[in-house]
Amino acid sequence: MLSFENDYSEGAHPKLLQALVDTNFVQQVGYGEDEYSLRAKVKIRAACQDPEADVFFLVGGTQTNAVVIDGLLSGTEGVVAASTGHVNVHEAGAIEYTGHKVLTVPEKDGKIDAEDLRALLSGFYADPTHSHMVYPGAVYISHPTEYGSLYSLAELTQLRDVCHTYGIPLFLDGARLGYGLMSHETDVTLPDIARLCDAFYIGGTKVGALCGEAVVFPRHGAPKRFITHIKQHGAMVAKGRLLGVQFDALFTDDLYFEISRHAIDMAEKLKTGLAARGVRFFRNSPTNQQFVILENGFLKQLEGQVRFSFWEPYDEAHSVVRFATSWATPEDNVEKLFAYFDE
Amino acid sequence: MLSFENDYSEGAHPKLLQALVDTNFVQQVGYGEDEYSLRAKVKIRAACQDPEADVFFLVGGTQTNAVVIDGLLSGTEGVVAASTGHVNVHEAGAIEYTGHKVLTVPEKDGKIDAEDLRALLSGFYADPTHSHMVYPGAVYISHPTEYGSLYSLAELTQLRDVCHTYGIPLFLDGARLGYGLMSHETDVTLPDIARLCDAFYIGGTKVGALCGEAVVFPRHGAPKRFITHIKQHGAMVAKGRLLGVQFDALFTDDLYFEISRHAIDMAEKLKTGLAARGVRFFRNSPTNQQFVILENGFLKQLEGQVRFSFWEPYDEAHSVVRFATSWATPEDNVEKLFAYFDE
Amino acid sequence: MLSFENDYSEGAHPKLLQALVDTNFVQQVGYGEDEYSLRAKVKIRAACQDPEADVFFLVGGTQTNAVVIDGLLSGTEGVVAASTGHVNVHEAGAIEYTGHKVLTVPEKDGKIDAEDLRALLSGFYADPTHSHMVYPGAVYISHPTEYGSLYSLAELTQLRDVCHTYGIPLFLDGARLGYGLMSHETDVTLPDIARLCDAFYIGGTKVGALCGEAVVFPRHGAPKRFITHIKQHGAMVAKGRLLGVQFDALFTDDLYFEISRHAIDMAEKLKTGLAARGVRFFRNSPTNQQFVILENGFLKQLEGQVRFSFWEPYDEAHSVVRFATSWATPEDNVEKLFAYFDE
Amino acid sequence: MLSFENDYSEGAHPKLLQALVDTNFVQQVGYGEDEYSLRAKVKIRAACQDPEADVFFLVGGTQTNAVVIDGLLSGTEGVVAASTGHVNVHEAGAIEYTGHKVLTVPEKDGKIDAEDLRALLSGFYADPTHSHMVYPGAVYISHPTEYGSLYSLAELTQLRDVCHTYGIPLFLDGARLGYGLMSHETDVTLPDIARLCDAFYIGGTKVGALCGEAVVFPRHGAPKRFITHIKQHGAMVAKGRLLGVQFDALFTDDLYFEISRHAIDMAEKLKTGLAARGVRFFRNSPTNQQFVILENGFLKQLEGQVRFSFWEPYDEAHSVVRFATSWATPEDNVEKLFAYFDE
């Protein structure tokens, strides 16, 4: 079956698997102190153009969001997110489980608008009862967002400015960061992100790794005793090499960027091809997730032949569905998909 | 350098790596619903002789302990552990982070004595102020323990009986379960454990996998909505196949048991060889971790040549150190180790 | 200074103080097992027409909301509230601190609309990804609401029906319950509330007591080990008599209802009088909180002479402010207030 | 019935009740900003000889311990307590509920020995695996302890020194502080405590108040946003005057000290009288709690006539029981108690 269901349907990029095989019997110390992890951190710092960045490897996205956000916030603080933010919707309350409220602003194309953020923050401090309320203590954004959209450099800079005015950190969820960085429509680079954010992660799970997210705190910005904090949250892996080897490979010879570009190329091909076939798009997405509006009867026909993600009902007769490409999408599969629309 | 530092110094057993390579491009659904995970669960149920067992795959030990214990306990309950229990000492307070107290009984050879447990439980209910105290809501044991010791079938049965008298579940941490099951000195089998425990896990990380622990709740005993609970604790992996493929391989053709037996054989060789060389043992261990008392000057000599774990000071001149074998220990290395003692 | 700032500006109704004085030296057991608490519970059960009701006394509103909601929910659940609900806005994240998300529906006159609730619940279960989301596990309503509005018997019945369809409890925050029950515009009685809700509290702090809220779980519905749960949340008072004596007095000879009626009479007088003086109301409130739109310059004039609560800006030149009456409001004070509007 | 069961069997000292009556109708702002609270804080600062002390009023002991300890600790830290510490035994896991472990040292006469504390702290930092463990982040002591014992000025100074060597705060639970300060055997004054501790509370509930504990953070040492922290823990009372009025009265004309001295005088009388009657003491207590060993048959006889607290079994035929005096104990009652021993 043809699957565009998501960007984690396959295992890992073959170079990562090969690196795991090649290093398998070299004895290493555990808990992220292995030589591969150390080497990967050096490469990531270089790619971020921040030699002072603190880098940690965690396993998955929800875990990373909870561990980082709980690390950035003090007890009386919550995190600001777009209403559609992954932490607000699809993480089973993992943030609240750590004791913190998710404070929301309405999404604008899946993003937080800097003016909405400024309004929330200034409104909070203007409210004479705010000491009885949750303090906004950090801002969470995803890039690409849950809708595939991207912040422009100007937007990111504005958000950073608002955050810094109020003395709170800006955290960027980069579960699909590679696909954002390689978009044809972005003006944001990895060093930009390292410069503008106080914390972010470079997603591995959805960009070629078996698992793994590289958390970066630019400018030696890691919360105190972050290793113990990771352990306490059950997020420490004994064989840290599993993550180190993979990120070492991903950041060797620009592999991370190269495979991300492939996903974008495939998404562009899919987008152009579907548009040419009269398919309506629910939102414009410059990244690897494409949201289209299809007739329910047609979706029925695709069943058992093409896999995609149901997103939400559109109207009585139509649904919004998501087609995702990835580092692993064969060009051929896109062509095959078109065939279903040509029938 | 020769390393006996722990049982997670290498990557994975080659058969597991090969399975990951072989299945890499087969598209699968995420979050543990992939065919490899489903297949591994069937095999684990068979090995446990419990076709009704609920099986879940998590990433690491501390995570598994926190997720399972928090799943078994209600709000007013704590978990009983030996004072030396991993959850009480070396998990950075991960259990308390979930809101639950660890109630301790003194360790006896690293184990909980059934009579000590009975005394704690009967004492609790006899105390007229117990409604102002933490209710003992589950019992945590490790097998092998942190000291390499093992429960006998009789001891395990007694613990189970006490637990059931008080209506609380018995949870067994099997981070090194394979090494316990293959010990020359055990009378406990995997089906025994499935029969006597209400929850346990079969450790992968320390027994041949890159990562992964298989949690088993015999007799359909999983806590309600355990999938959501896992997600909430940040313990869900998107590419569940990573865990499924490995456990599928481990439970094919008894690989898990076979590689565990190798570790035990190496430990027995090491034990016999060191004893013959006059080395004193701190505790008798029938499993892959051996605790010996060595002279500090001699330890100094080994530095840079042999890696081991410092355990605790013994007296002014001596220390307790741990030598661990594993599925990956070459017999040759044990011989090489002896050479240092022969000098 | 004339104060209409809130309904907790004075101490306690004199009959409560007298009862504290009268019983002061009678030795009693602690932690709510004193005879006054037991007697108050009997009277509250009678007033609720539910002889099986479980009754507990806690100290304040935020505490009560957190303790009750955390008691009603299981780990993977959150509580549904109106966006304006006190638990969502003005409790400093006390609910999230217990690990649970507050799931919101848009407020309609400060209330939850039964159809909005049904849509949230049916939408949740219809969502194929809901196992990665927070389960709606209870519904929180306030009566009167934060805007002084009231549920009709029909509305309350509809909410109850939706809750029961989905098997989740309905919890009513009655911080100002007396003022709701004595409103001229309500058709809801205390027995109705006991019949339709699964948990609620009868507010004392804002209705004549120094402190204290009586939590009622109709039909023996208290969560298991609720005493220990209260203790764990730091909400147990050693001298339970303080709460028992006060509620015993409040529920003797209908004092609670009588003093509530006084507050309503004063609010009606205030409402009629201000309306007659051309004052615009922000929302219609049938209870003791009245929300009016006043010119900022006029508010400036009142400063130092009349105390009220600033609610929110209305437009450039006007603000919404709240005037609250209470059991303690002298009729004379309302007349004095009018004088400021007559100038 | 004659009750020596505890020190919270009566209501409040009449002067406190009178003050509540006298101030009842003076309108005040809520949440601790009332004039009585402000005045009480001034008096407490004076009594502590620390004009810079931050003072807050909370309702009860367990609440205060949880709120203060959670305020002092960061996420990766636990609190050190004696094994018999109230927070470790009789608070239903309230500390763990806030996510923090209670780390124990063996009790010595109910106290923490400074050398044991030093050993725990130095051992922790010497352990190469300590980043996988809970950091000791504060020290909890009670004074008087759960066994009525007291720290000497030298002992308190030593504890402070150890704490400061390791950069962690010393917190003193003064639920019965008055009885400690008025003991005939103490050399510790309130200013000493303010000088040596980083946080402590002056217990009201057990020393003459209906409820209330005054938390003191000397030298402006309150945790950041402590008001919001209190609110989040459900520990904020709307009518803060209830606490303010009582502490204002307690710290007027040394009432707190005077009524505490009475309890001590009664305890000394009881102690001398029982000793003269051949009663054996379980522990020597210089404060208001006296622990005696009585024959079970004799205890049976007292039933229904004298109330006391069962503490623990002593041997087959005897039990340890506690007799507590308080500010409210009539001298006559002590005589009446002796009569039972004279029979």
mmCIF file of N, CA and C in Angstrom, chain A residues 1-3 5 8-12 14 17 20-21 24-31 59 62-63 70 90-94 97-98 205 209-211 228 231-234 237-239 241-242 307 327, chain B residues 1-3 5 8-12 14 17 20-21 24-31 59 62-63 70 90-94 97-98 205 209-211 228 231-234 237-239 241-242 307 327:
data_model
loop_
_atom_site.group_PDB
_atom_site.id
_atom_site.type_symbol
_atom_site.label_atom_id
_atom_site.label_comp_id
_atom_site.label_asym_id
_atom_site.label_seq_id
_atom_site.Cartn_x
_atom_site.Cartn_y
_atom_site.Cartn_z
ATOM 1 N N MET A 1 0.843 -1.214 0.000
ATOM 2 C CA MET A 1 0.000 0.000 0.000
ATOM 3 C C MET A 1 0.877 1.262 0.000
ATOM 4 N N LEU A 2 0.386 2.232 -0.745
ATOM 5 C CA LEU A 2 1.064 3.525 -0.850
ATOM 6 C C LEU A 2 0.771 4.332 0.415
ATOM 7 N N SER A 3 1.800 4.759 1.120
ATOM 8 C CA SER A 3 1.499 5.524 2.341
ATOM 9 C C SER A 3 2.082 6.932 2.331
ATOM 10 N N GLU A 5 0.903 8.686 4.979
ATOM 11 C CA GLU A 5 0.210 8.910 6.249
ATOM 12 C C GLU A 5 0.976 9.863 7.166
ATOM 13 N N TYR A 8 6.916 9.245 9.558
ATOM 14 C CA TYR A 8 7.655 8.291 10.402
ATOM 15 C C TYR A 8 7.212 6.859 10.135
ATOM 16 N N SER A 9 6.919 6.587 8.869
ATOM 17 C CA SER A 9 6.453 5.246 8.500
ATOM 18 C C SER A 9 7.586 4.260 8.233
ATOM 19 N N GLU A 10 8.765 4.801 7.956
ATOM 20 C CA GLU A 10 9.896 3.902 7.702
ATOM 21 C C GLU A 10 10.842 3.913 8.904
ATOM 22 N N GLY A 11 11.904 3.138 8.794
ATOM 23 C CA GLY A 11 12.899 3.123 9.863
ATOM 24 C C GLY A 11 13.804 4.347 9.768
ATOM 25 N N ALA A 12 15.094 4.117 9.531
ATOM 26 C CA ALA A 12 16.039 5.223 9.506
ATOM 27 C C ALA A 12 16.734 5.314 8.154
ATOM 28 N N PRO A 14 19.516 4.895 5.633
ATOM 29 C CA PRO A 14 20.507 3.807 5.639
ATOM 30 C C PRO A 14 21.872 4.207 6.211
ATOM 31 N N LEU A 17 21.688 3.690 9.932
ATOM 32 C CA LEU A 17 21.729 2.266 10.280
ATOM 33 C C LEU A 17 23.148 1.736 10.135
ATOM 34 N N LEU A 20 25.260 2.681 12.976
ATOM 35 C CA LEU A 20 24.972 1.873 14.165
ATOM 36 C C LEU A 20 25.669 0.522 14.067
ATOM 37 N N VAL A 21 25.634 -0.049 12.867
ATOM 38 C CA VAL A 21 26.295 -1.341 12.658
ATOM 39 C C VAL A 21 27.816 -1.188 12.831
ATOM 40 N N ASN A 24 28.925 -0.749 16.496
ATOM 41 C CA ASN A 24 28.179 -1.569 17.450
ATOM 42 C C ASN A 24 29.010 -2.159 18.586
ATOM 43 N N PHE A 25 30.199 -2.626 18.277
ATOM 44 C CA PHE A 25 30.949 -3.317 19.322
ATOM 45 C C PHE A 25 32.029 -2.469 19.995
ATOM 46 N N VAL A 26 32.056 -1.214 19.654
ATOM 47 C CA VAL A 26 32.987 -0.339 20.370
ATOM 48 C C VAL A 26 32.370 -0.042 21.740
ATOM 49 N N GLN A 27 33.086 -0.403 22.787
ATOM 50 C CA GLN A 27 32.533 -0.163 24.124
ATOM 51 C C GLN A 27 32.547 1.322 24.458
ATOM 52 N N GLN A 28 31.435 1.750 25.004
ATOM 53 C CA GLN A 28 31.273 3.171 25.317
ATOM 54 C C GLN A 28 30.677 3.336 26.710
ATOM 55 N N VAL A 29 30.944 4.473 27.319
ATOM 56 C CA VAL A 29 30.247 4.764 28.571
ATOM 57 C C VAL A 29 28.804 5.160 28.252
ATOM 58 N N GLY A 30 27.971 5.071 29.255
ATOM 59 C CA GLY A 30 26.549 5.276 29.018
ATOM 60 C C GLY A 30 26.083 6.698 29.265
ATOM 61 N N TYR A 31 24.788 6.877 29.163
ATOM 62 C CA TYR A 31 24.086 8.107 29.549
ATOM 63 C C TYR A 31 24.561 9.354 28.817
ATOM 64 N N VAL A 59 14.559 11.287 23.367
ATOM 65 C CA VAL A 59 14.052 10.228 22.497
ATOM 66 C C VAL A 59 12.964 10.686 21.544
ATOM 67 N N THR A 62 7.070 14.529 22.308
ATOM 68 C CA THR A 62 6.285 14.893 23.482
ATOM 69 C C THR A 62 7.179 14.928 24.708
ATOM 70 N N GLN A 63 8.037 13.933 24.814
ATOM 71 C CA GLN A 63 8.999 13.897 25.916
ATOM 72 C C GLN A 63 9.847 15.153 25.935
ATOM 73 N N ASP A 70 9.183 22.101 31.231
ATOM 74 C CA ASP A 70 9.248 22.017 32.697
ATOM 75 C C ASP A 70 10.605 22.514 33.212
ATOM 76 N N HIS A 90 -2.258 17.469 21.458
ATOM 77 C CA HIS A 90 -1.978 16.061 21.165
ATOM 78 C C HIS A 90 -0.887 15.430 22.006
ATOM 79 N N GLU A 91 -0.732 15.901 23.217
ATOM 80 C CA GLU A 91 0.293 15.297 24.061
ATOM 81 C C GLU A 91 -0.310 14.774 25.369
ATOM 82 N N ALA A 92 -1.599 14.480 25.318
ATOM 83 C CA ALA A 92 -2.268 13.824 26.453
ATOM 84 C C ALA A 92 -2.060 14.556 27.773
ATOM 85 N N GLY A 93 -1.878 15.882 27.678
ATOM 86 C CA GLY A 93 -1.726 16.647 28.914
ATOM 87 C C GLY A 93 -0.362 16.490 29.562
ATOM 88 N N ALA A 94 0.655 16.190 28.750
ATOM 89 C CA ALA A 94 1.994 15.961 29.309
ATOM 90 C C ALA A 94 2.545 17.205 29.999
ATOM 91 N N TYR A 97 0.739 17.617 33.237
ATOM 92 C CA TYR A 97 1.207 16.582 34.158
ATOM 93 C C TYR A 97 2.432 17.062 34.939
ATOM 94 N N THR A 98 3.227 17.936 34.321
ATOM 95 C CA THR A 98 4.378 18.484 35.044
ATOM 96 C C THR A 98 3.974 19.673 35.922
ATOM 97 N N THR A 205 13.371 12.022 14.812
ATOM 98 C CA THR A 205 12.404 10.946 14.566
ATOM 99 C C THR A 205 11.693 11.102 13.224
ATOM 100 N N ALA A 209 15.820 9.580 11.475
ATOM 101 C CA ALA A 209 16.357 8.755 12.559
ATOM 102 C C ALA A 209 15.325 7.725 13.027
ATOM 103 N N LEU A 210 15.820 6.683 13.690
ATOM 104 C CA LEU A 210 14.910 5.714 14.305
ATOM 105 C C LEU A 210 14.155 6.385 15.447
ATOM 106 N N CYS A 211 14.846 7.282 16.113
ATOM 107 C CA CYS A 211 14.290 8.024 17.237
ATOM 108 C C CYS A 211 15.310 9.108 17.557
ATOM 109 N N THR A 228 20.093 15.676 35.591
ATOM 110 C CA THR A 228 19.253 15.101 36.652
ATOM 111 C C THR A 228 17.773 15.289 36.324
ATOM 112 N N LYS A 231 16.797 12.723 33.848
ATOM 113 C CA LYS A 231 16.677 11.417 34.515
ATOM 114 C C LYS A 231 15.354 11.343 35.284
ATOM 115 N N GLN A 232 15.056 12.404 36.007
ATOM 116 C CA GLN A 232 13.839 12.443 36.817
ATOM 117 C C GLN A 232 12.579 12.277 35.963
ATOM 118 N N HIS A 233 12.650 12.769 34.734
ATOM 119 C CA HIS A 233 11.493 12.656 33.833
ATOM 120 C C HIS A 233 11.510 11.336 33.053
ATOM 121 N N GLY A 234 12.408 10.426 33.423
ATOM 122 C CA GLY A 234 12.445 9.124 32.744
ATOM 123 C C GLY A 234 12.892 9.230 31.299
ATOM 124 N N VAL A 237 18.454 7.847 28.333
ATOM 125 C CA VAL A 237 18.678 6.490 27.817
ATOM 126 C C VAL A 237 20.065 6.004 28.230
ATOM 127 N N ALA A 238 20.117 4.756 28.667
ATOM 128 C CA ALA A 238 21.393 4.191 29.118
ATOM 129 C C ALA A 238 22.385 4.166 27.945
ATOM 130 N N LYS A 239 21.933 3.654 26.814
ATOM 131 C CA LYS A 239 22.818 3.596 25.637
ATOM 132 C C LYS A 239 22.667 4.881 24.834
ATOM 133 N N ARG A 241 24.582 6.222 23.071
ATOM 134 C CA ARG A 241 25.187 6.057 21.748
ATOM 135 C C ARG A 241 24.134 5.949 20.653
ATOM 136 N N LEU A 242 22.980 5.325 20.983
ATOM 137 C CA LEU A 242 21.918 5.154 19.990
ATOM 138 C C LEU A 242 21.542 6.509 19.389
ATOM 139 N N ARG A 307 -2.657 5.377 1.942
ATOM 140 C CA ARG A 307 -2.818 5.746 3.342
ATOM 141 C C ARG A 307 -2.478 7.229 3.528
ATOM 142 N N TRP A 327 11.852 12.172 4.071
ATOM 143 C CA TRP A 327 13.157 11.802 3.516
ATOM 144 C C TRP A 327 13.071 10.491 2.752
ATOM 145 N N MET B 1 40.647 -0.640 25.660
ATOM 146 C CA MET B 1 40.534 -0.933 27.096
ATOM 147 C C MET B 1 39.500 -2.030 27.341
ATOM 148 N N LEU B 2 39.827 -2.859 28.304
ATOM 149 C CA LEU B 2 38.949 -3.956 28.706
ATOM 150 C C LEU B 2 37.836 -3.371 29.579
ATOM 151 N N SER B 3 36.583 -3.575 29.195
ATOM 152 C CA SER B 3 35.539 -2.999 30.049
ATOM 153 C C SER B 3 34.583 -4.039 30.627
ATOM 154 N N GLU B 5 32.523 -2.604 32.906
ATOM 155 C CA GLU B 5 31.897 -1.527 33.667
ATOM 156 C C GLU B 5 30.396 -1.747 33.869
ATOM 157 N N TYR B 8 25.780 -2.435 29.434
ATOM 158 C CA TYR B 8 25.229 -1.645 28.314
ATOM 159 C C TYR B 8 26.316 -0.849 27.613
ATOM 160 N N SER B 9 27.494 -1.433 27.531
ATOM 161 C CA SER B 9 28.627 -0.746 26.889
ATOM 162 C C SER B 9 28.653 -0.907 25.375
ATOM 163 N N GLU B 10 27.987 -1.945 24.866
ATOM 164 C CA GLU B 10 27.969 -2.150 23.419
ATOM 165 C C GLU B 10 26.611 -1.739 22.854
ATOM 166 N N GLY B 11 26.468 -1.871 21.556
ATOM 167 C CA GLY B 11 25.180 -1.576 20.926
ATOM 168 C C GLY B 11 24.207 -2.731 21.125
ATOM 169 N N ALA B 12 23.793 -3.345 20.021
ATOM 170 C CA ALA B 12 22.791 -4.405 20.115
ATOM 171 C C ALA B 12 23.343 -5.722 19.575
ATOM 172 N N PRO B 14 23.850 -8.508 17.089
ATOM 173 C CA PRO B 14 23.807 -8.360 15.617
ATOM 174 C C PRO B 14 22.490 -8.809 14.984
ATOM 175 N N LEU B 17 20.186 -5.847 15.064
ATOM 176 C CA LEU B 17 20.566 -4.837 14.063
ATOM 177 C C LEU B 17 20.165 -5.298 12.673
ATOM 178 N N LEU B 20 16.570 -4.816 12.083
ATOM 179 C CA LEU B 20 16.248 -3.403 11.827
ATOM 180 C C LEU B 20 16.573 -3.045 10.383
ATOM 181 N N VAL B 21 17.703 -3.533 9.908
ATOM 182 C CA VAL B 21 18.095 -3.274 8.523
ATOM 183 C C VAL B 21 17.094 -3.928 7.564
ATOM 184 N N ASN B 24 13.677 -2.121 7.371
ATOM 185 C CA ASN B 24 13.781 -0.661 7.425
ATOM 186 C C ASN B 24 12.798 0.082 6.525
ATOM 187 N N PHE B 25 12.599 -0.422 5.332
ATOM 188 C CA PHE B 25 11.762 0.344 4.402
ATOM 189 C C PHE B 25 10.321 -0.140 4.282
ATOM 190 N N VAL B 26 9.955 -1.104 5.107
ATOM 191 C CA VAL B 26 8.554 -1.515 5.106
ATOM 192 C C VAL B 26 7.772 -0.436 5.865
ATOM 193 N N GLN B 27 6.823 0.169 5.195
ATOM 194 C CA GLN B 27 6.056 1.230 5.866
ATOM 195 C C GLN B 27 5.136 0.642 6.930
ATOM 196 N N GLN B 28 5.134 1.288 8.075
ATOM 197 C CA GLN B 28 4.353 0.793 9.209
ATOM 198 C C GLN B 28 3.606 1.946 9.863
ATOM 199 N N VAL B 29 2.500 1.607 10.522
ATOM 200 C CA VAL B 29 1.846 2.633 11.325
ATOM 201 C C VAL B 29 2.669 2.858 12.590
ATOM 202 N N GLY B 30 2.424 3.988 13.219
ATOM 203 C CA GLY B 30 3.260 4.367 14.360
ATOM 204 C C GLY B 30 2.690 3.974 15.707
ATOM 205 N N TYR B 31 3.370 4.410 16.751
ATOM 206 C CA TYR B 31 2.900 4.325 18.131
ATOM 207 C C TYR B 31 2.605 2.901 18.613
ATOM 208 N N VAL B 59 10.943 2.613 26.579
ATOM 209 C CA VAL B 59 12.322 2.818 26.121
ATOM 210 C C VAL B 59 13.373 2.396 27.137
ATOM 211 N N THR B 62 14.214 3.495 34.091
ATOM 212 C CA THR B 62 13.633 4.481 34.999
ATOM 213 C C THR B 62 12.263 4.910 34.491
ATOM 214 N N GLN B 63 12.188 5.140 33.191
ATOM 215 C CA GLN B 63 10.911 5.494 32.586
ATOM 216 C C GLN B 63 9.864 4.424 32.863
ATOM 217 N N ASP B 70 3.265 4.600 38.624
ATOM 218 C CA ASP B 70 2.228 5.637 38.639
ATOM 219 C C ASP B 70 0.917 5.100 38.069
ATOM 220 N N HIS B 90 18.465 5.570 42.679
ATOM 221 C CA HIS B 90 19.170 6.001 41.479
ATOM 222 C C HIS B 90 18.276 6.440 40.332
ATOM 223 N N GLU B 91 17.106 6.940 40.669
ATOM 224 C CA GLU B 91 16.241 7.397 39.583
ATOM 225 C C GLU B 91 15.881 8.872 39.754
ATOM 226 N N ALA B 92 16.738 9.592 40.459
ATOM 227 C CA ALA B 92 16.590 11.056 40.567
ATOM 228 C C ALA B 92 15.203 11.473 41.050
ATOM 229 N N GLY B 93 14.562 10.607 41.824
ATOM 230 C CA GLY B 93 13.253 10.976 42.358
ATOM 231 C C GLY B 93 12.134 10.887 41.337
ATOM 232 N N ALA B 94 12.308 10.024 40.335
ATOM 233 C CA ALA B 94 11.292 9.929 39.276
ATOM 234 C C ALA B 94 9.945 9.467 39.813
ATOM 235 N N TYR B 97 8.422 12.335 41.645
ATOM 236 C CA TYR B 97 7.987 13.326 40.671
ATOM 237 C C TYR B 97 6.554 13.048 40.207
ATOM 238 N N THR B 98 6.172 11.777 40.217
ATOM 239 C CA THR B 98 4.789 11.443 39.838
ATOM 240 C C THR B 98 3.840 11.593 41.033
ATOM 241 N N THR B 205 17.336 -3.231 27.211
ATOM 242 C CA THR B 205 18.516 -2.364 27.127
ATOM 243 C C THR B 205 19.782 -3.069 27.615
ATOM 244 N N ALA B 209 19.538 -5.345 23.479
ATOM 245 C CA ALA B 209 18.848 -4.389 22.611
ATOM 246 C C ALA B 209 19.533 -3.020 22.661
ATOM 247 N N LEU B 210 19.278 -2.196 21.657
ATOM 248 C CA LEU B 210 19.765 -0.815 21.680
ATOM 249 C C LEU B 210 19.054 -0.032 22.776
ATOM 250 N N CYS B 211 17.795 -0.377 22.967
ATOM 251 C CA CYS B 211 16.949 0.236 23.978
ATOM 252 C C CYS B 211 15.688 -0.601 24.018
ATOM 253 N N THR B 228 -2.732 6.197 26.755
ATOM 254 C CA THR B 228 -2.769 7.635 27.042
ATOM 255 C C THR B 228 -1.827 7.981 28.193
ATOM 256 N N LYS B 231 1.632 8.097 26.889
ATOM 257 C CA LYS B 231 1.817 9.340 26.121
ATOM 258 C C LYS B 231 2.008 10.525 27.073
ATOM 259 N N GLN B 232 1.176 10.594 28.090
ATOM 260 C CA GLN B 232 1.227 11.691 29.050
ATOM 261 C C GLN B 232 2.592 11.755 29.750
ATOM 262 N N HIS B 233 3.208 10.603 29.949
ATOM 263 C CA HIS B 233 4.509 10.562 30.611
ATOM 264 C C HIS B 233 5.662 10.736 29.604
ATOM 265 N N GLY B 234 5.339 11.086 28.371
ATOM 266 C CA GLY B 234 6.387 11.313 27.376
ATOM 267 C C GLY B 234 7.140 10.047 27.010
ATOM 268 N N VAL B 237 6.913 6.184 21.837
ATOM 269 C CA VAL B 237 7.774 6.460 20.687
ATOM 270 C C VAL B 237 6.966 6.386 19.394
ATOM 271 N N ALA B 238 7.190 7.354 18.531
ATOM 272 C CA ALA B 238 6.450 7.393 17.268
ATOM 273 C C ALA B 238 6.758 6.139 16.442
ATOM 274 N N LYS B 239 8.057 5.852 16.310
ATOM 275 C CA LYS B 239 8.435 4.653 15.553
ATOM 276 C C LYS B 239 8.511 3.456 16.483
ATOM 277 N N ARG B 241 8.144 0.611 15.904
ATOM 278 C CA ARG B 241 8.836 -0.502 15.252
ATOM 279 C C ARG B 241 10.227 -0.716 15.823
ATOM 280 N N LEU B 242 10.880 0.372 16.234
ATOM 281 C CA LEU B 242 12.227 0.260 16.786
ATOM 282 C C LEU B 242 12.240 -0.732 17.946
ATOM 283 N N ARG B 307 38.109 -1.302 32.869
ATOM 284 C CA ARG B 307 37.040 -0.446 33.372
ATOM 285 C C ARG B 307 36.038 -1.285 34.183
ATOM 286 N N TRP B 327 25.721 -10.157 27.480
ATOM 287 C CA TRP B 327 25.566 -10.926 26.241
ATOM 288 C C TRP B 327 26.760 -10.698 25.331
#
